[in-house]
Amino acid sequence: MDVILRAAWCLVLGLEESDLSDSSNFFTEGGDSVTAMRLISAARDRNVALDTETIFNHPVLMDMANLCRPMEPDKDSEVDPRPVELDRGVVKACAEACGVQQDLIEDVIPPTDFQCYQFDQHIASGSFMLQTVFEISGAFDLDLLRQTWQVLHDKNQILRTRLVKHNDQILQVVVNDMIQWGTGCGLADYKASDIDKRVGSGDYLFRYAIVTEGDRSFFVWTCHHAGFDGWTRRLIMDKLQKGHSDPTELRSEPNGPTFRSFVEWSASQSDDKSKAAAFWKQYLAGYRLLESIQPPTPDYVILSSSQFSRTIEMKKTAGTNSPFTLSTIGHAAWAVAVGSLWNVADVLFATVKMGRQMTKDSALARVESIMGPMMAVSSVRVGLRKDLRICDFLQQMQGQLIATIPFEHEGYSALMDCFGVGAVLPGMIDWHPLGSDLFSRTVQHMAPNGEVSYLKPRIELSVNFTSNVSMLVDIYEHEHHLNLRVSYDAKIWEEKLIIKLVDTFSDIFAKMLFSQDFTVAELLLGGAVGTTRLKARL
């Protein structure tokens, strides 16, 4: 088994077998949550059963190999659910709502709870719309751009999905149609009119346009969050680049797994949902919200429309030999920052999970390739023991993040049930692993004459989505730094408090990354005394 697993490690980590020993640690060799997900897939391709808990709790190669087991090939594991015969009345109603012929309705699927929530909130406040602007430079092939998007549209059902209200229910409707491209002259005017268009019943979740501004051209991609998550955007950027590097290869790829497969998997977890409800009830019991941070009125509708960003530099060698992921260190640093600023030992905040890290008993085949909003919101509750060494604190944090995986898809509803829809927590962390920052990626195209042109996302021209979360903290990993982008409701959070929280987090994160040989108390102390003690340690 260790020979098979060693080969899978080499594949996902980009190593040679000679680079590994029996005592090699997956995370010190460069592994993270993304490579862990890919390792599970690589193991499955070799008929070896592996899961996230085993990888994180037993990261040493030989230990992991000893816990792997042969997997019987499942004939149905690599195919999407069989087509379902659709109710003709429902199809007719959906076709009318979408403004298409009935024979173009490919599938009708129940939505996830998150999709329903996002759709309802969008109708009420216009939230959850993301507008990304790409500048087109050089002789970029616009026909190829349109063709590439159409290939992605055809191969991935979520890109052809619309939400329809029918008999007081929301349905996901997959339409077998062509992309309707928009055009415009004047970027500012187009952006303003486009972002103001609410997505109603039967409307497109994704909009595409080529807009000119003098002698400059832009591609504007507008998306409703009910159709994507961070991982989906990463997959799309990968496919966009492939479509401009080798369009024939992209067209020859099999269709992507459908979002229906996730919806049906989720429905099959009904027994686990009751377990999850019990887990979260016990997990959240006894926690008291921060009294100093509350909405201005009891019926206030939260909208995170203010923005703040920060770049946190990391030393090139920092964390190289750490058995903990940057995400684990980041979550731990946020917990200590909150505890330090509010002088509390019981800390609770939310975190966005990819939703694709399955347990051994409820795996979903090809989960890493599914496009669609599979993210989950989980809670992180930390008791800050001052005498705990940071290395032990990080081990505790990593263990907790893994332990909540089986229950994460019920995490947000549990939070709302416990504290109410308008509850304010000190942050919702959305940690994006290396390679996930869309604004650091550029699509390149080389013409037959060798001329290279670019499709480059422009963050200063794009419009981030607003949400009904009082403070959403997006943290993007890069090779030598983190990009931190905070969306917050300025009527709840003063900017100076956001800055203080980010400053404190940045300082604690850097110290944890550099050394883990001190205690939580020394981080919580802050000020001259804490700094003196830390300097003595470091």
Coordinates of C-alpha atoms in Angstrom, one line a residue:
M1 CA 0.0 0.0 0.0
D2 CA 2.8 2.4 0.8
V3 CA 4.2 2.1 -2.8
I4 CA 0.8 3.1 -4.2
L5 CA 0.4 6.0 -1.8
R6 CA 4.0 7.1 -2.4
A7 CA 3.3 7.4 -6.1
A8 CA 0.1 9.4 -5.4
W9 CA 2.1 11.8 -3.1
C10 CA 4.6 12.4 -5.9
L11 CA 1.8 13.1 -8.3
V12 CA 0.0 15.8 -6.3
L13 CA 3.1 17.3 -4.6
G14 CA 5.3 17.3 -7.8
L15 CA 8.1 15.3 -6.1
E16 CA 10.3 12.4 -7.1
E17 CA 10.1 9.2 -5.1
S18 CA 13.7 9.7 -4.0
D19 CA 12.5 12.9 -2.3
L20 CA 10.4 10.9 0.2
S21 CA 11.1 8.7 3.1
D22 CA 8.8 6.6 5.4
S23 CA 8.8 9.5 7.8
S24 CA 8.0 12.3 5.3
N25 CA 5.2 14.6 6.5
F26 CA 2.6 15.5 3.9
F27 CA 2.4 19.1 5.0
T28 CA 6.1 19.8 5.5
E29 CA 6.5 18.5 1.9
G30 CA 4.1 21.3 0.7
G31 CA 0.7 19.8 1.2
D32 CA -2.4 21.8 2.0
S33 CA -6.2 21.4 1.8
V34 CA -6.2 21.4 -2.0
T35 CA -3.4 18.9 -2.4
A36 CA -5.2 16.8 0.2
M37 CA -8.3 16.7 -1.9
R38 CA -6.3 15.8 -4.9
L39 CA -4.5 13.1 -3.0
I40 CA -7.8 11.5 -2.2
S41 CA -8.7 11.6 -5.9
A42 CA -5.3 10.2 -6.9
A43 CA -5.7 7.4 -4.3
R44 CA -9.2 6.6 -5.6
D45 CA -7.9 6.3 -9.1
R46 CA -5.6 3.6 -7.8
N47 CA -8.5 1.9 -5.9
V48 CA -7.2 3.0 -2.5
A49 CA -9.7 4.5 0.0
L50 CA -8.4 7.6 1.7
D51 CA -10.1 10.6 3.4
T52 CA -9.4 14.0 4.8
E53 CA -9.3 13.0 8.4
T54 CA -6.6 10.4 7.8
I55 CA -4.5 12.8 5.9
F56 CA -4.6 15.6 8.5
N57 CA -4.5 13.4 11.6
H58 CA -1.8 11.0 10.2
P59 CA 0.3 13.1 7.8
V60 CA 3.4 10.9 8.0
L61 CA 3.7 8.7 4.9
M62 CA 4.0 5.3 6.5
D63 CA 1.3 6.1 9.1
M64 CA -1.0 7.2 6.4
A65 CA -0.3 4.1 4.3
N66 CA -1.0 1.8 7.2
L67 CA -4.5 3.3 7.5
C68 CA -5.3 3.1 3.8
R69 CA -7.5 0.2 2.6
P70 CA -8.3 -1.2 -0.8
M71 CA -11.4 0.1 -2.4
E72 CA -13.8 -2.0 -4.4
P73 CA -14.5 -0.2 -7.7
D74 CA -18.0 1.2 -7.6
K75 CA -19.6 1.0 -11.0
D76 CA -21.8 4.0 -10.2
S77 CA -19.1 6.1 -8.5
E78 CA -17.8 7.7 -11.7
V79 CA -21.1 8.5 -13.4
D80 CA -23.7 11.1 -12.7
P81 CA -27.1 10.2 -11.5
R82 CA -29.4 8.7 -14.1
P83 CA -31.7 11.1 -15.9
V84 CA -34.9 11.6 -14.0
E85 CA -38.3 11.8 -15.8
L86 CA -39.5 15.3 -15.3
D87 CA -43.0 16.3 -14.5
R88 CA -44.5 17.9 -17.6
G89 CA -46.4 20.5 -15.7
V90 CA -43.2 21.6 -13.9
V91 CA -41.2 21.6 -17.1
K92 CA -43.9 23.8 -18.8
A93 CA -43.9 26.3 -15.9
C94 CA -40.1 26.4 -15.8
A95 CA -39.8 26.9 -19.6
E96 CA -42.3 29.8 -19.3
A97 CA -40.3 31.4 -16.5
C98 CA -37.1 31.1 -18.4
G99 CA -38.6 32.2 -21.7
V100 CA -37.5 29.1 -23.6
Q101 CA -39.1 26.2 -25.4
Q102 CA -39.9 23.2 -23.2
D103 CA -37.5 20.9 -25.1
L104 CA -34.6 23.1 -23.9
I105 CA -35.3 22.2 -20.2
E106 CA -32.6 19.6 -19.5
D107 CA -33.1 19.0 -15.8
V108 CA -35.0 20.4 -12.8
I109 CA -33.2 20.0 -9.4
P110 CA -34.1 20.9 -5.9
P111 CA -31.8 23.8 -4.7
T112 CA -29.5 23.7 -1.7
D113 CA -30.5 25.6 1.5
F114 CA -27.7 28.1 0.7
Q115 CA -29.0 28.7 -2.8
C116 CA -32.4 29.5 -1.4
Y117 CA -31.0 31.8 1.2
Q118 CA -28.8 33.7 -1.3
F119 CA -31.6 34.0 -3.8
D120 CA -34.1 35.3 -1.2
Q121 CA -31.5 37.8 0.2
H122 CA -30.6 38.9 -3.3
I123 CA -34.3 39.7 -4.2
A124 CA -34.6 41.7 -1.0
S125 CA -31.3 43.6 -1.0
G126 CA -29.5 43.0 -4.3
S127 CA -26.7 41.1 -2.4
F128 CA -24.6 38.2 -3.6
M129 CA -23.8 39.6 -7.1
L130 CA -20.2 39.6 -8.2
Q131 CA -19.0 41.6 -11.2
T132 CA -15.5 40.8 -12.5
V133 CA -13.9 43.0 -15.1
F134 CA -11.0 41.6 -17.3
E135 CA -9.0 44.0 -19.5
I136 CA -8.3 42.6 -23.0
S137 CA -4.8 43.5 -24.1
G138 CA -3.1 43.0 -27.5
A139 CA -4.8 41.1 -30.3
F140 CA -6.7 38.8 -28.0
D141 CA -8.9 36.4 -30.0
L142 CA -12.5 37.4 -29.0
D143 CA -14.1 34.7 -31.1
L144 CA -12.0 32.1 -29.3
L145 CA -13.0 33.7 -26.0
R146 CA -16.7 33.3 -26.8
Q147 CA -16.1 29.7 -28.1
T148 CA -14.3 28.7 -25.0
W149 CA -17.0 30.1 -22.7
Q150 CA -19.6 28.2 -24.8
V151 CA -17.6 25.0 -24.4
L152 CA -17.6 25.5 -20.6
H153 CA -21.3 26.4 -20.7
D154 CA -22.1 23.2 -22.6
K155 CA -20.0 20.9 -20.4
N156 CA -21.0 22.2 -16.9
Q157 CA -24.6 22.2 -16.0
I158 CA -24.3 24.9 -13.2
L159 CA -23.3 27.5 -15.9
R160 CA -26.6 26.8 -17.6
T161 CA -28.7 26.8 -14.4
R162 CA -31.4 29.3 -13.5
L163 CA -33.5 29.6 -10.3
V164 CA -37.3 29.5 -10.8
K165 CA -40.0 30.1 -8.2
H166 CA -42.8 27.6 -8.7
N167 CA -45.7 26.9 -6.3
D168 CA -43.9 28.8 -3.5
Q169 CA -40.7 26.7 -4.0
I170 CA -37.4 27.5 -5.6
L171 CA -36.2 25.1 -8.3
Q172 CA -32.8 24.8 -10.1
V173 CA -33.6 24.6 -13.8
V174 CA -30.8 23.5 -16.3
V175 CA -31.4 25.0 -19.7
N176 CA -29.7 23.6 -22.9
D177 CA -29.1 27.0 -24.5
M178 CA -26.5 29.3 -25.9
I179 CA -24.7 32.1 -24.1
Q180 CA -26.3 35.5 -24.9
W181 CA -23.4 37.9 -25.1
G182 CA -23.9 41.5 -24.1
T183 CA -22.1 44.5 -25.5
G184 CA -21.6 48.1 -24.4
C185 CA -19.7 51.3 -25.0
G186 CA -18.4 53.0 -21.9
L187 CA -17.3 50.7 -19.1
A188 CA -18.6 52.7 -16.1
D189 CA -22.1 53.1 -17.6
Y190 CA -22.3 49.4 -18.5
K191 CA -21.1 48.3 -15.1
A192 CA -23.6 50.4 -13.3
S193 CA -26.6 49.3 -15.3
D194 CA -25.5 45.7 -15.3
I195 CA -24.9 45.4 -11.5
D196 CA -28.3 47.0 -10.8
K197 CA -30.1 44.2 -12.7
R198 CA -31.6 41.9 -10.1
V199 CA -31.7 38.2 -10.9
G200 CA -35.3 37.2 -10.8
S201 CA -37.1 33.9 -11.3
G202 CA -35.9 32.3 -14.6
D203 CA -33.1 34.8 -15.2
Y204 CA -29.5 33.9 -16.0
L205 CA -27.2 33.4 -13.0
F206 CA -24.2 34.3 -15.2
R207 CA -23.9 37.3 -17.6
Y208 CA -21.2 37.9 -20.2
A209 CA -20.3 41.0 -22.2
I210 CA -17.6 42.7 -24.3
V211 CA -17.4 46.4 -23.5
T212 CA -15.3 49.0 -25.2
E213 CA -13.9 52.2 -23.7
G214 CA -12.2 54.3 -26.4
D215 CA -9.5 52.1 -27.8
R216 CA -9.6 49.7 -24.8
S217 CA -11.7 46.5 -24.5
F218 CA -13.0 44.7 -21.5
F219 CA -14.7 41.4 -20.7
V220 CA -17.3 41.8 -18.0
W221 CA -18.4 38.6 -16.2
T222 CA -21.3 39.0 -13.7
C223 CA -22.3 36.1 -11.5
H224 CA -24.9 35.3 -8.8
H225 CA -23.4 33.5 -5.9
A226 CA -26.1 30.8 -6.1
G227 CA -24.2 29.5 -9.1
F228 CA -20.6 29.5 -7.9
D229 CA -18.1 29.4 -5.0
G230 CA -14.4 30.1 -4.8
W231 CA -13.4 26.6 -6.0
T232 CA -15.7 26.9 -9.0
R233 CA -14.1 30.1 -10.1
R234 CA -10.7 28.4 -9.7
L235 CA -11.8 25.5 -11.9
I236 CA -13.2 28.0 -14.5
M237 CA -10.0 30.0 -14.7
D238 CA -8.1 26.7 -15.2
K239 CA -10.5 25.8 -18.1
L240 CA -10.3 29.2 -19.6
Q241 CA -6.5 29.0 -19.9
K242 CA -6.7 25.5 -21.4
G243 CA -9.3 26.8 -23.9
H244 CA -6.8 29.4 -25.1
S245 CA -3.7 27.2 -25.0
D246 CA -5.2 24.0 -26.5
P247 CA -8.9 24.5 -27.5
T248 CA -9.0 21.0 -29.1
E249 CA -8.1 19.4 -25.8
L250 CA -10.7 21.3 -23.9
R251 CA -13.4 20.3 -26.4
S252 CA -12.4 16.7 -26.2
E253 CA -12.6 16.5 -22.4
P254 CA -15.6 14.7 -20.9
N255 CA -18.4 16.8 -19.5
G256 CA -17.9 17.9 -15.9
P257 CA -19.8 16.1 -13.1
T258 CA -23.2 17.7 -12.5
F259 CA -24.2 19.7 -9.6
R260 CA -27.2 17.3 -9.3
S261 CA -24.7 14.7 -8.0
F262 CA -23.9 16.9 -5.0
V263 CA -27.6 17.8 -4.4
E264 CA -28.5 14.1 -4.4
W265 CA -25.5 13.2 -2.2
S266 CA -26.7 16.0 0.2
A267 CA -30.2 14.6 0.3
S268 CA -28.9 11.1 1.1
Q269 CA -27.3 12.5 4.3
S270 CA -30.6 12.9 6.1
D271 CA -29.5 10.7 9.0
D272 CA -26.3 12.7 9.3
K273 CA -28.3 16.0 9.4
S274 CA -29.9 15.0 12.7
K275 CA -26.5 14.1 14.1
A276 CA -25.2 17.5 12.8
A277 CA -28.0 19.4 14.5
A278 CA -27.2 17.6 17.8
F279 CA -23.5 18.3 17.3
W280 CA -23.9 22.0 16.7
K281 CA -26.4 22.4 19.5
Q282 CA -23.9 21.1 22.0
Y283 CA -20.9 22.9 20.3
L284 CA -22.6 26.3 20.6
A285 CA -24.3 25.8 24.0
G286 CA -23.4 28.5 26.5
Y287 CA -21.7 30.9 24.2
R288 CA -22.6 34.6 24.7
L289 CA -22.4 37.1 21.8
L290 CA -20.1 40.1 22.2
E291 CA -22.3 42.7 23.8
S292 CA -20.2 45.6 22.5
I293 CA -20.9 44.7 18.8
Q294 CA -24.5 44.7 17.9
P295 CA -26.8 46.0 15.0
P296 CA -28.1 49.5 15.4
T297 CA -31.7 48.3 15.7
P298 CA -33.3 44.9 16.4
D299 CA -34.8 44.8 12.9
Y300 CA -31.7 46.1 11.1
V301 CA -30.8 44.3 7.8
I302 CA -27.1 43.7 7.6
L303 CA -25.3 44.5 4.4
S304 CA -21.5 44.3 4.1
S305 CA -21.0 47.1 1.5
S306 CA -17.7 48.6 2.9
Q307 CA -14.3 47.3 1.9
F308 CA -10.9 47.2 3.4
S309 CA -7.8 45.4 2.1
R310 CA -4.3 44.6 3.4
T311 CA -1.3 42.6 2.1
I312 CA 0.6 40.6 4.8
E313 CA 4.1 39.7 3.8
M314 CA 5.5 36.3 4.6
K315 CA 9.2 35.4 4.7
K316 CA 10.1 33.0 1.9
T317 CA 11.2 30.2 4.3
A318 CA 8.6 30.8 6.9
G319 CA 6.4 27.8 7.7
T320 CA 8.3 25.6 5.3
N321 CA 8.8 22.9 7.9
S322 CA 5.6 23.4 9.8
P323 CA 3.2 20.4 10.1
F324 CA 0.4 22.9 10.1
T325 CA -1.3 24.5 7.1
L326 CA -1.3 28.2 6.7
S327 CA -5.1 28.0 7.1
T328 CA -4.8 26.4 10.5
I329 CA -2.3 29.1 11.6
G330 CA -4.5 31.8 10.2
H331 CA -7.6 30.5 12.1
A332 CA -5.6 30.2 15.3
A333 CA -4.2 33.8 14.9
W334 CA -7.7 35.2 14.3
A335 CA -9.0 33.5 17.5
V336 CA -6.2 35.0 19.6
A337 CA -6.6 38.4 18.0
V338 CA -10.3 38.4 18.9
G339 CA -9.6 37.2 22.4
S340 CA -6.9 39.8 22.8
L341 CA -9.0 42.8 21.6
W342 CA -12.2 41.9 23.5
N343 CA -10.5 40.3 26.5
V344 CA -12.4 37.1 26.3
A345 CA -11.3 33.5 26.6
D346 CA -14.3 31.9 24.9
V347 CA -14.1 32.9 21.2
L348 CA -16.5 32.1 18.4
F349 CA -16.4 33.1 14.7
A350 CA -17.5 31.6 11.5
T351 CA -15.5 30.0 8.7
V352 CA -16.3 29.2 5.1
K353 CA -15.3 25.7 4.1
M354 CA -14.9 24.3 0.5
G355 CA -17.5 21.7 1.2
R356 CA -15.6 19.2 -0.8
Q357 CA -13.6 17.5 2.0
M358 CA -15.7 14.3 2.5
T359 CA -15.5 11.8 5.3
K360 CA -14.6 8.2 4.7
D361 CA -18.2 7.1 5.2
S362 CA -19.8 9.6 2.9
A363 CA -17.5 10.2 0.0
L364 CA -18.7 11.8 -3.3
A365 CA -16.8 10.7 -6.4
R366 CA -15.1 13.4 -8.5
V367 CA -16.0 16.0 -5.9
E368 CA -12.9 18.0 -6.8
S369 CA -14.2 18.5 -10.3
I370 CA -17.8 19.6 -9.5
M371 CA -18.6 23.2 -10.4
G372 CA -21.3 24.8 -8.2
P373 CA -21.8 26.4 -4.8
M374 CA -20.8 23.6 -2.5
M375 CA -19.2 25.8 0.1
A376 CA -20.3 25.4 3.7
V377 CA -20.2 27.7 6.7
S378 CA -18.9 26.2 9.9
S379 CA -18.3 27.6 13.4
V380 CA -14.9 27.8 15.1
R381 CA -15.2 28.0 18.9
V382 CA -11.9 28.3 20.8
G383 CA -11.2 28.3 24.5
L384 CA -8.0 30.3 24.9
R385 CA -5.9 28.5 27.6
K386 CA -3.2 30.9 28.4
D387 CA -0.7 28.2 29.5
L388 CA -1.1 26.3 26.2
R389 CA 2.0 26.2 24.0
I390 CA 1.4 27.5 20.5
C391 CA 2.4 24.2 18.8
D392 CA -0.2 22.5 21.0
F393 CA -2.8 25.2 20.3
L394 CA -2.3 24.8 16.6
Q395 CA -2.6 21.0 16.9
Q396 CA -5.9 21.6 18.7
M397 CA -7.1 24.0 16.1
Q398 CA -6.3 21.7 13.2
G399 CA -8.0 18.8 14.9
Q400 CA -11.1 20.9 15.5
L401 CA -11.3 22.1 11.9
I402 CA -11.1 18.4 10.8
A403 CA -13.6 17.2 13.4
T404 CA -16.3 19.6 12.1
I405 CA -16.1 18.3 8.5
P406 CA -18.9 15.7 8.9
F407 CA -21.3 18.5 10.1
E408 CA -20.2 21.6 8.1
H409 CA -23.0 21.6 5.6
E410 CA -25.4 22.2 8.5
G411 CA -23.2 24.7 10.3
Y412 CA -24.8 28.0 9.0
S413 CA -28.4 26.9 9.7
A414 CA -27.3 25.9 13.2
L415 CA -25.7 29.3 13.8
M416 CA -28.9 31.1 12.7
D417 CA -31.1 28.7 14.8
C418 CA -29.0 29.4 17.9
F419 CA -28.4 33.1 17.6
G420 CA -30.8 34.5 15.0
V421 CA -30.3 35.7 11.4
G422 CA -29.0 39.1 12.6
A423 CA -26.4 37.8 15.0
V424 CA -23.0 39.5 14.8
L425 CA -19.9 37.4 15.1
P426 CA -16.3 38.8 15.1
G427 CA -15.7 37.7 11.5
M428 CA -16.4 35.0 9.0
I429 CA -13.1 33.7 7.6
D430 CA -12.9 32.5 4.0
W431 CA -9.4 31.1 3.5
H432 CA -8.5 30.6 -0.1
P433 CA -5.5 28.2 -0.7
L434 CA -2.6 29.0 -3.1
G435 CA -3.7 29.6 -6.6
S436 CA -7.3 30.6 -5.8
D437 CA -6.9 34.4 -6.1
L438 CA -8.6 35.2 -9.4
F439 CA -7.0 38.6 -9.5
S440 CA -3.5 37.1 -9.6
R441 CA -4.3 35.0 -12.6
T442 CA -4.0 36.1 -16.3
V443 CA -5.3 34.1 -19.3
Q444 CA -2.7 34.1 -22.1
H445 CA -3.2 33.5 -25.7
M446 CA -0.5 33.0 -28.3
A447 CA -1.4 33.8 -31.9
P448 CA 0.0 31.7 -34.8
N449 CA 2.5 34.5 -35.5
G450 CA 3.8 34.2 -31.9
E451 CA 2.2 37.4 -30.6
V452 CA 1.0 37.0 -27.0
S453 CA -2.1 38.7 -25.7
Y454 CA -3.8 38.7 -22.3
L455 CA -7.1 38.6 -20.5
K456 CA -6.2 40.2 -17.2
P457 CA -8.7 40.6 -14.2
R458 CA -8.7 44.2 -12.8
I459 CA -9.6 44.3 -9.1
E460 CA -10.0 48.1 -9.1
L461 CA -12.6 47.9 -11.8
S462 CA -14.5 44.9 -10.4
V463 CA -17.4 44.9 -7.9
N464 CA -17.3 42.5 -5.0
F465 CA -20.5 41.0 -3.8
T466 CA -22.3 42.3 -0.8
S467 CA -23.7 39.8 1.7
N468 CA -25.8 39.7 4.9
V469 CA -22.7 38.8 7.0
S470 CA -21.5 41.8 9.1
M471 CA -17.8 41.0 8.4
L472 CA -16.5 38.6 5.8
V473 CA -12.7 38.2 5.7
D474 CA -11.4 36.7 2.5
I475 CA -7.8 35.6 2.9
Y476 CA -5.9 34.6 -0.3
E477 CA -2.6 32.6 0.0
H478 CA 0.3 33.6 -2.3
E479 CA 3.8 32.3 -2.4
H480 CA 5.3 35.1 -0.3
H481 CA 2.3 37.0 1.1
L482 CA -1.4 36.9 2.0
N483 CA -4.0 39.2 0.4
L484 CA -6.7 40.0 3.0
R485 CA -9.9 41.6 1.8
V486 CA -12.6 42.5 4.4
S487 CA -16.2 43.3 3.5
Y488 CA -18.1 44.7 6.4
D489 CA -21.2 46.7 7.5
A490 CA -20.0 50.1 8.5
K491 CA -23.0 50.7 10.7
I492 CA -21.9 47.8 12.9
W493 CA -18.1 47.9 12.6
E494 CA -16.1 51.1 12.7
E495 CA -13.3 51.2 10.2
K496 CA -10.7 51.9 12.9
L497 CA -11.9 48.7 14.7
I498 CA -11.5 46.7 11.5
I499 CA -8.0 48.1 11.1
K500 CA -7.1 47.3 14.7
L501 CA -8.4 43.7 14.3
V502 CA -6.5 43.2 11.1
D503 CA -3.3 44.7 12.6
T504 CA -3.5 42.4 15.6
F505 CA -4.2 39.4 13.4
S506 CA -1.3 40.2 11.1
D507 CA 1.1 40.6 14.1
I508 CA 0.0 37.3 15.7
F509 CA 0.0 35.4 12.4
A510 CA 3.6 36.5 11.7
K511 CA 4.7 35.4 15.2
M512 CA 3.0 32.1 14.9
L513 CA 4.5 31.5 11.5
F514 CA 8.0 32.3 12.6
S515 CA 8.0 30.3 15.9
Q516 CA 5.6 28.2 17.8
D517 CA 7.8 27.9 21.0
F518 CA 5.8 30.2 23.3
T519 CA 2.4 30.3 25.0
V520 CA -1.0 31.7 24.2
A521 CA -0.6 34.1 27.2
E522 CA 2.4 35.8 25.6
L523 CA 0.4 36.5 22.5
L524 CA -2.6 37.7 24.5
L525 CA -0.5 40.1 26.7
G526 CA 0.4 42.4 23.9
G527 CA 1.9 45.8 24.8
A528 CA 5.5 46.2 26.1
V529 CA 5.5 43.3 28.5
G530 CA 4.2 40.8 25.9
T531 CA 6.6 42.1 23.2
T532 CA 9.6 41.9 25.5
R533 CA 8.8 38.3 26.4
L534 CA 8.2 37.3 22.8
K535 CA 11.5 39.0 21.7
A536 CA 13.3 37.0 24.4
R537 CA 11.8 33.8 23.0
L538 CA 12.3 34.6 19.3

